[in-house]
Coordinates of C-alpha atoms in Angstrom, one line a residue:
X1 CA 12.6 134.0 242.7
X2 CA 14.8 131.3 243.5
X3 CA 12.7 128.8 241.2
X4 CA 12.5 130.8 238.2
X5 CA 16.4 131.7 238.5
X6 CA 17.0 127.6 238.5
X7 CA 14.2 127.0 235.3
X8 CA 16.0 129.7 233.3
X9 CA 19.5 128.5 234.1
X10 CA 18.1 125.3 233.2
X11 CA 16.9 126.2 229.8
X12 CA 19.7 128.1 229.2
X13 CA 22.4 125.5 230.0
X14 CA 20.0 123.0 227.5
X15 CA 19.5 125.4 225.0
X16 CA 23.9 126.7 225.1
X17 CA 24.6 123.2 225.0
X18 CA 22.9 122.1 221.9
X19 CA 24.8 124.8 220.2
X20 CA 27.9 123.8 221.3
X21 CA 27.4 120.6 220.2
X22 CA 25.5 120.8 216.7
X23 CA 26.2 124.3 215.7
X24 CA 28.9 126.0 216.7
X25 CA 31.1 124.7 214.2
X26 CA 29.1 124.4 211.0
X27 CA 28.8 127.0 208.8
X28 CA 25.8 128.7 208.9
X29 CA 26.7 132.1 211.1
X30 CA 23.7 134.0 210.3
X31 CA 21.5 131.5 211.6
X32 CA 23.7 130.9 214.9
X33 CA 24.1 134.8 215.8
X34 CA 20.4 135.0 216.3
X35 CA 20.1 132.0 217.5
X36 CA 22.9 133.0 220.5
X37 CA 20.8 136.3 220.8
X38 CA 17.6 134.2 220.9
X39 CA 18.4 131.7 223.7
X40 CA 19.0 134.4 226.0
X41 CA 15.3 135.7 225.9
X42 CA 13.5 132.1 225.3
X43 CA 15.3 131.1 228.6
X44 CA 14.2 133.7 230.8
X45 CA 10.8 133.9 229.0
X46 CA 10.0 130.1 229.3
X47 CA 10.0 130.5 233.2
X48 CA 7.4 133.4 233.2
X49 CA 5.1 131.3 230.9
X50 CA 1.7 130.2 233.1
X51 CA -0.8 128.0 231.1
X52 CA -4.4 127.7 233.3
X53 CA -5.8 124.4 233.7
X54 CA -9.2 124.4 234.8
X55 CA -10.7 122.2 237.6
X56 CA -14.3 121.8 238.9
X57 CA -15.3 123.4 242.4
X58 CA -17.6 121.6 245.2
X59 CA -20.1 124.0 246.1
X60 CA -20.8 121.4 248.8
X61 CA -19.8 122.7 252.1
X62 CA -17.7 119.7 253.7
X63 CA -19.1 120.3 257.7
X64 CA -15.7 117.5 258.8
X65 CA -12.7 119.2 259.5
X66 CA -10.8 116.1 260.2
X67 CA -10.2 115.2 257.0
X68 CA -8.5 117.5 253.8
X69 CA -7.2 120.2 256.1
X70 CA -4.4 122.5 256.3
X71 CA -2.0 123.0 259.2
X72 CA -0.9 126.4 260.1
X73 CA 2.4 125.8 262.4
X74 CA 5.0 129.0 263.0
X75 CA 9.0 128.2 263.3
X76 CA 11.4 130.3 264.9
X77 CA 14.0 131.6 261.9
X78 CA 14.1 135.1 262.7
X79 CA 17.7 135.1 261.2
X80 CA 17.1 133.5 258.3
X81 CA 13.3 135.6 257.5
X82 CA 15.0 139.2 258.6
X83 CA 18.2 139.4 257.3
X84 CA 19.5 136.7 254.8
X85 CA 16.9 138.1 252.3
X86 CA 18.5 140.8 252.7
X87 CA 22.3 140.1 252.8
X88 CA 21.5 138.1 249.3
X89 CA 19.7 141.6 248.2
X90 CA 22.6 143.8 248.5
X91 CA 25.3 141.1 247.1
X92 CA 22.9 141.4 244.0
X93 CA 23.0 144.9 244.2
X94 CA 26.7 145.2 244.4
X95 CA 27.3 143.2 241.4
X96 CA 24.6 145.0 239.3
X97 CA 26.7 148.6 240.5
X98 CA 30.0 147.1 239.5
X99 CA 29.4 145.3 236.3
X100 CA 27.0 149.0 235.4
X101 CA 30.3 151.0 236.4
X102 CA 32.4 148.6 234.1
X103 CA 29.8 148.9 231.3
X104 CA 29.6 152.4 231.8
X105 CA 33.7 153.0 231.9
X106 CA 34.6 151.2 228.6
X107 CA 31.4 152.8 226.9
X108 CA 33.0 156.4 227.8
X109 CA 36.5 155.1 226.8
X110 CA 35.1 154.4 223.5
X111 CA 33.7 158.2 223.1
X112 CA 36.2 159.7 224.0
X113 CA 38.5 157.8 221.6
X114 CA 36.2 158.6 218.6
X115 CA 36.3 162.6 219.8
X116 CA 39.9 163.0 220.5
X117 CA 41.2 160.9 217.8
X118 CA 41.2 161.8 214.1
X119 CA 38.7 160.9 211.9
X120 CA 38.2 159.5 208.5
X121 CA 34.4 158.9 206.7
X122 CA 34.8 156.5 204.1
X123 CA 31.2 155.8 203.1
X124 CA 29.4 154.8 205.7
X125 CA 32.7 154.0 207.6
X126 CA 34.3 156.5 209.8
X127 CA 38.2 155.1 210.4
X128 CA 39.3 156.6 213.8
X129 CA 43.0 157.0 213.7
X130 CA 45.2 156.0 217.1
X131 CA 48.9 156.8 217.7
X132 CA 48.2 154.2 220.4
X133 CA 49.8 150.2 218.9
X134 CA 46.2 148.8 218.8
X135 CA 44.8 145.8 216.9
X136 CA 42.3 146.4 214.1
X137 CA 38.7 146.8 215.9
X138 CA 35.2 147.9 215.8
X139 CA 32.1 149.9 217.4
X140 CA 28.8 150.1 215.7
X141 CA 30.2 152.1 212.0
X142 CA 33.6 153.3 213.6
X143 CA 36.9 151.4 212.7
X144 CA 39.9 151.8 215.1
X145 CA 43.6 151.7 213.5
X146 CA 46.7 152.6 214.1
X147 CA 47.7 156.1 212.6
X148 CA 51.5 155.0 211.4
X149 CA 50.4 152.1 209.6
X150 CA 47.5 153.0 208.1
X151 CA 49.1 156.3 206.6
X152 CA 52.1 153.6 205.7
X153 CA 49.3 151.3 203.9
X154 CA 50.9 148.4 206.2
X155 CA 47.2 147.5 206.8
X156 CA 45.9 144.8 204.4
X157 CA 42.5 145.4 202.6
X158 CA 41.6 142.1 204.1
X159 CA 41.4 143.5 207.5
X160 CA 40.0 146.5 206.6
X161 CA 37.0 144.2 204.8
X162 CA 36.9 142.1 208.0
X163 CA 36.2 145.3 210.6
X164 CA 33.7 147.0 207.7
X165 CA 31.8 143.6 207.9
X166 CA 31.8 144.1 211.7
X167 CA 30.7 147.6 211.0
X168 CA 27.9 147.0 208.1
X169 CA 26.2 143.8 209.9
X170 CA 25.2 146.0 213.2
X171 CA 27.4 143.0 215.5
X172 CA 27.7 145.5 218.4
X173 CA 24.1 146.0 218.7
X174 CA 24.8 142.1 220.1
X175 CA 27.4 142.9 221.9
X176 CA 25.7 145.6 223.9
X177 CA 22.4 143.5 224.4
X178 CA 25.0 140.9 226.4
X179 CA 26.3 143.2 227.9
X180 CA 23.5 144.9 229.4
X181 CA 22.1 141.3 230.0
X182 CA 24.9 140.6 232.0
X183 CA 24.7 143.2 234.1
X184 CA 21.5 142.2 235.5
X185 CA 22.0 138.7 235.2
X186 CA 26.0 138.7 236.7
X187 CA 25.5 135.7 238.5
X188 CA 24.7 133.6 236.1
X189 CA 27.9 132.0 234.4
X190 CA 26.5 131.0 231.3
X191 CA 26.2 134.7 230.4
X192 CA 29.7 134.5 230.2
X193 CA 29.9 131.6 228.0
X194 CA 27.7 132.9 225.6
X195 CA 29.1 136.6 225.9
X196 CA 32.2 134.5 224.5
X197 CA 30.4 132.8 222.1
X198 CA 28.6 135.7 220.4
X199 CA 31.9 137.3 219.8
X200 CA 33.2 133.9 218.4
X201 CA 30.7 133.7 215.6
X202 CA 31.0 137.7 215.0
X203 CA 34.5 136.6 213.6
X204 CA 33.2 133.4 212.0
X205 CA 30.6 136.3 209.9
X206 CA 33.5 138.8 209.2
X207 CA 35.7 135.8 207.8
X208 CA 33.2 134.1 205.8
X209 CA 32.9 137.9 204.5
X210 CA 36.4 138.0 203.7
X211 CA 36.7 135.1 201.9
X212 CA 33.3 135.2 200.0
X213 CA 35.5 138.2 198.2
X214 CA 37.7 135.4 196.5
X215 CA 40.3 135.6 198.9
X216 CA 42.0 132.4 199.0
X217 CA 41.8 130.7 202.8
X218 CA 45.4 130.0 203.3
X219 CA 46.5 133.7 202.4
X220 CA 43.9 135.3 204.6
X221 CA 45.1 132.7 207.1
X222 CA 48.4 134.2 207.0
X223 CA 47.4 137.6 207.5
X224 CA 45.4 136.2 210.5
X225 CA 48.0 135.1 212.4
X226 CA 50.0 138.2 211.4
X227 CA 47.3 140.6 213.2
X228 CA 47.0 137.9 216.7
X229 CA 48.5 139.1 219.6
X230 CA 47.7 139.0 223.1
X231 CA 47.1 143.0 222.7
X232 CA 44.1 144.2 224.4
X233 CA 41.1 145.5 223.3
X234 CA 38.1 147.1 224.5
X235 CA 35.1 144.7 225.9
X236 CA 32.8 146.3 223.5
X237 CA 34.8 146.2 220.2
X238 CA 34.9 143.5 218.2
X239 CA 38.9 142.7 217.1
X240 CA 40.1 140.8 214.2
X241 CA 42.6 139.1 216.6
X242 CA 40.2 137.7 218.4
X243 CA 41.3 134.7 220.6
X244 CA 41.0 131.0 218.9
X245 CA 42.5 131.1 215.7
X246 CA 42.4 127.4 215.3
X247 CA 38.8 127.4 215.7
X248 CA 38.1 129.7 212.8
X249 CA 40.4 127.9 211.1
X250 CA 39.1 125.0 211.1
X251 CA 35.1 126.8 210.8
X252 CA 36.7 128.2 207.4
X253 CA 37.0 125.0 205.8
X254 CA 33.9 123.6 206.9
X255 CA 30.7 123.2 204.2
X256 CA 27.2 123.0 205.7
X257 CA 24.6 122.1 203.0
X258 CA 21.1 123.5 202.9
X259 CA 19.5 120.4 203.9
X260 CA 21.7 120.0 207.1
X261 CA 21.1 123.6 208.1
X262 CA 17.1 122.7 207.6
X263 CA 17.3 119.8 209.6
X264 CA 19.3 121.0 212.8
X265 CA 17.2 124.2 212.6
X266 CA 13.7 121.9 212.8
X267 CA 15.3 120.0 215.7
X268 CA 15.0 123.0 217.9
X269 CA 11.4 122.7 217.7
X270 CA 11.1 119.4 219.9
X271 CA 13.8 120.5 221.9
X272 CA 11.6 124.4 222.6
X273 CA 8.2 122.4 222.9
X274 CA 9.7 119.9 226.0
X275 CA 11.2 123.0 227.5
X276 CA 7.8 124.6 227.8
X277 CA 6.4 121.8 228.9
X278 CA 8.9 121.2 231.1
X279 CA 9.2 124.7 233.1
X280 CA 6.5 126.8 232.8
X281 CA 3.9 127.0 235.5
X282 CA 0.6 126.2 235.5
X283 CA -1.9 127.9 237.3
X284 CA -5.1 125.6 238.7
X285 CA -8.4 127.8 238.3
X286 CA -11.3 126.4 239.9
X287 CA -14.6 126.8 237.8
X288 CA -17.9 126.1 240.1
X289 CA -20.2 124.6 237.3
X290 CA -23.0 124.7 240.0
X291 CA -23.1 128.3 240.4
X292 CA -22.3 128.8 236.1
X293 CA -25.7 130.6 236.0
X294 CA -25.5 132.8 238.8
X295 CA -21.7 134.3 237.4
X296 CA -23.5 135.4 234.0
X297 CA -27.1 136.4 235.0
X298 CA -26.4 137.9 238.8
X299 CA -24.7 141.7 239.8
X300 CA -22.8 140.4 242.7
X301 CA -23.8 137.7 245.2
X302 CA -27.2 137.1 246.6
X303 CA -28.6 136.7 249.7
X304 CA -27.9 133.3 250.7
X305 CA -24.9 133.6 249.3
X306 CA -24.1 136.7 251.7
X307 CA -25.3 134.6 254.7
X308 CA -23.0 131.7 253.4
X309 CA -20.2 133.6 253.4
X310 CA -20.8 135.3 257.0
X311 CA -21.5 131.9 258.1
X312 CA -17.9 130.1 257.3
X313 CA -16.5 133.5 258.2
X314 CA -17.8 133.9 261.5
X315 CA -17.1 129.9 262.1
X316 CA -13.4 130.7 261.5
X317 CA -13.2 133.9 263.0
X318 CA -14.4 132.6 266.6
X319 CA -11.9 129.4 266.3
X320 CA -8.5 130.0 269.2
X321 CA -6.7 126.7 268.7
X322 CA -3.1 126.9 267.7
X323 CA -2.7 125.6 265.3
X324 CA -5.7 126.5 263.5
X325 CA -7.4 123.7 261.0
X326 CA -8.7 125.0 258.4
X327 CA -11.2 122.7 256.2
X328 CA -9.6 123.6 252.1
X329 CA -12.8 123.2 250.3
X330 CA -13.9 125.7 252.8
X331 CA -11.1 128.3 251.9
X332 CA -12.1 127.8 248.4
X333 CA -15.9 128.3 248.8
X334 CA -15.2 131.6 250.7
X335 CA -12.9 132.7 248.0
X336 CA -15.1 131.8 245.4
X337 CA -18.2 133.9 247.6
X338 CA -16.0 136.8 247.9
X339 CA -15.1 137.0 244.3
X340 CA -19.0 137.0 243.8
X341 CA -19.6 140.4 245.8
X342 CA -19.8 143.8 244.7
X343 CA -17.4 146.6 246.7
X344 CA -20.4 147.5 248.9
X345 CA -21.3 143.8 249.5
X346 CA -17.6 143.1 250.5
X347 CA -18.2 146.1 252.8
X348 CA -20.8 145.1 254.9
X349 CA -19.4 141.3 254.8
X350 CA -18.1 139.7 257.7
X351 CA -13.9 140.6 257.7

């Protein structure tokens, strides 16, 4: 467990930072909100990936146990083997019960907003009205506004194009898939990071909406700073005030060509074929060319092969020392028997 938490932290610190520093700030959001979502499930895929390489078998039985053998020696951790395992189990499990009861809290908050709140459909918008001073925000196709001001028309249309863009293009489906990732995964700060980072470019897709409109920049800029406020909203809302201004700002003005976007994308290739390489497992499987035949023409082992195996069984079976030396090959050629029998064969086998 503990390697495969330190490969998919490893892919996904490798993978975060190359966004950080080739993508985050050019303008191609589409591509970079699946690539956010992406990341997540490459890095703890990679890990889980096992490739078999095949190696050739001895059917030789090595009779010197000097050489090529395994020690068996016991150490006395009884701490460390009964209870740290554990300890380390239940910190895990506290964290997954928190971060659930937080997910599950601000979810409900969320419902009961939309049922006690009044509602207007507008298309395939529903506009939840708040007496509550709240910023501009969104869940899934429901916009959250303040009552007063939106009755006044003290609301600009550009903000109410910003949160239907969160609305139309689904962005809390991503925000709910972090979430729920970082419930199981609490201990992991790059969650965090990109948590962060997929709400970032949600507001770098709602502005580029905005302004695709013929808005000019510095205008809707305005209006931006306007609407920011350290008010706060809920964890699984997206809000126009969202925090780094200067950021999108500076995102706003920035022109990615086509051929730039092609090329950055075709650099993840390399980058995804060294990190499969680099941290999947690979899984040795020995293939006895020797004993090819028998495996496609024989039900189960044969007689000599039953006597073989009885033989290295018994041999091992009547051996005291501590520590016991046992010859590899040998383990292999009576794994390799085994495999061979039937159930009835492995019945009546030596133990």
């Amino acid at each position: 467990m503990e390697v495969y938490l330190l490969k998919s932290s490893a892919c996904l610190i490798l993978l975060f930072s190359f966004y950080k520093l080739f993508l985050e700030k050019e303008n191609m959001h589409l591509f970079k909100r699946f690539y956010l979502l992406g990341i997540v499930l490459v890095s703890f895929g990679i890990p889980l990936l096992s490739f078999p390489s095949y190696m050739e078998a001895s059917s030789v039985i090595n009779p010197e146990f000097i050489s090529n053998t395994t020690e068996f020696k016991t150490y006395d951790n009884s701490f460390i083997n009964d209870y740290l395992p554990s300890i380390l189990w239940s910190i895990y499990a506290i964290g997954v019960l928190f971060f659930s009861i937080r997910f599950g809290k601000n979810l409900i908050t969320i419902l009961f907003r939309i049922k006690l709140n009044q509602k207007l459909r507008l298309n395939s918008f529903i506009n939840v009205l708040l007496f509550d001073t709240v910023i501009p925000h969104t869940f899934f196709n429901y916009i959250f506004l303040n009552k007063q001001k939106f009755e006044a028309r003290e609301i600009p249309e550009e903000v109410i194009v910003h949160e239907q863009t969160h609305a139309q293009q689904k962005h809390s489906i991503d925000i709910v898939f972090i979430e729920l990732i970082q419930i199981v995964f609490w201990f992991n700060p790059f969650i965090y990071l990109i948590k962060y980072s997929i709400k970032l470019n949600h507001e770098f897709l709602a502005d580029q909406a905005v302004l695709k409109r013929g808005i000019e920049a510095s205008f809707y800029q305005n209006i931006l700073l306007a609407f920011s406020s350290e008010a706060a909203t809920p964890i699984l809302a997206n809000s126009i005030n969202y925090s780094f201004i200067k950021k999108r700002f500076t995102v706003m003005k920035t022109h990615t060509s086509k051929r730039k976007i092609w090329i950055k994308s075709l650099i993840i290739l390399p980058l995804l074929a060294v990190l499969i390489f680099g941290f999947s497992s690979r899984e040795e499987i020995e293939k006895d060319i020797n004993s090819l035949k028998e495996i496609t023409t024989q039900k189960g082992a044969t007689k000599e092969q039953i006597k073989e195996y009885n033989t290295l069984a018994k041999k091992y079976n009547n051996i005291s020392k501590d520590p016991m030396r046992i010859n590899s090959k040998d383990v292999s050629r009576l794994k390799y028997l085994y495999d061979l029998m039937t159930i009835k064969q492995r019945e009546n086998a030596t133990p």
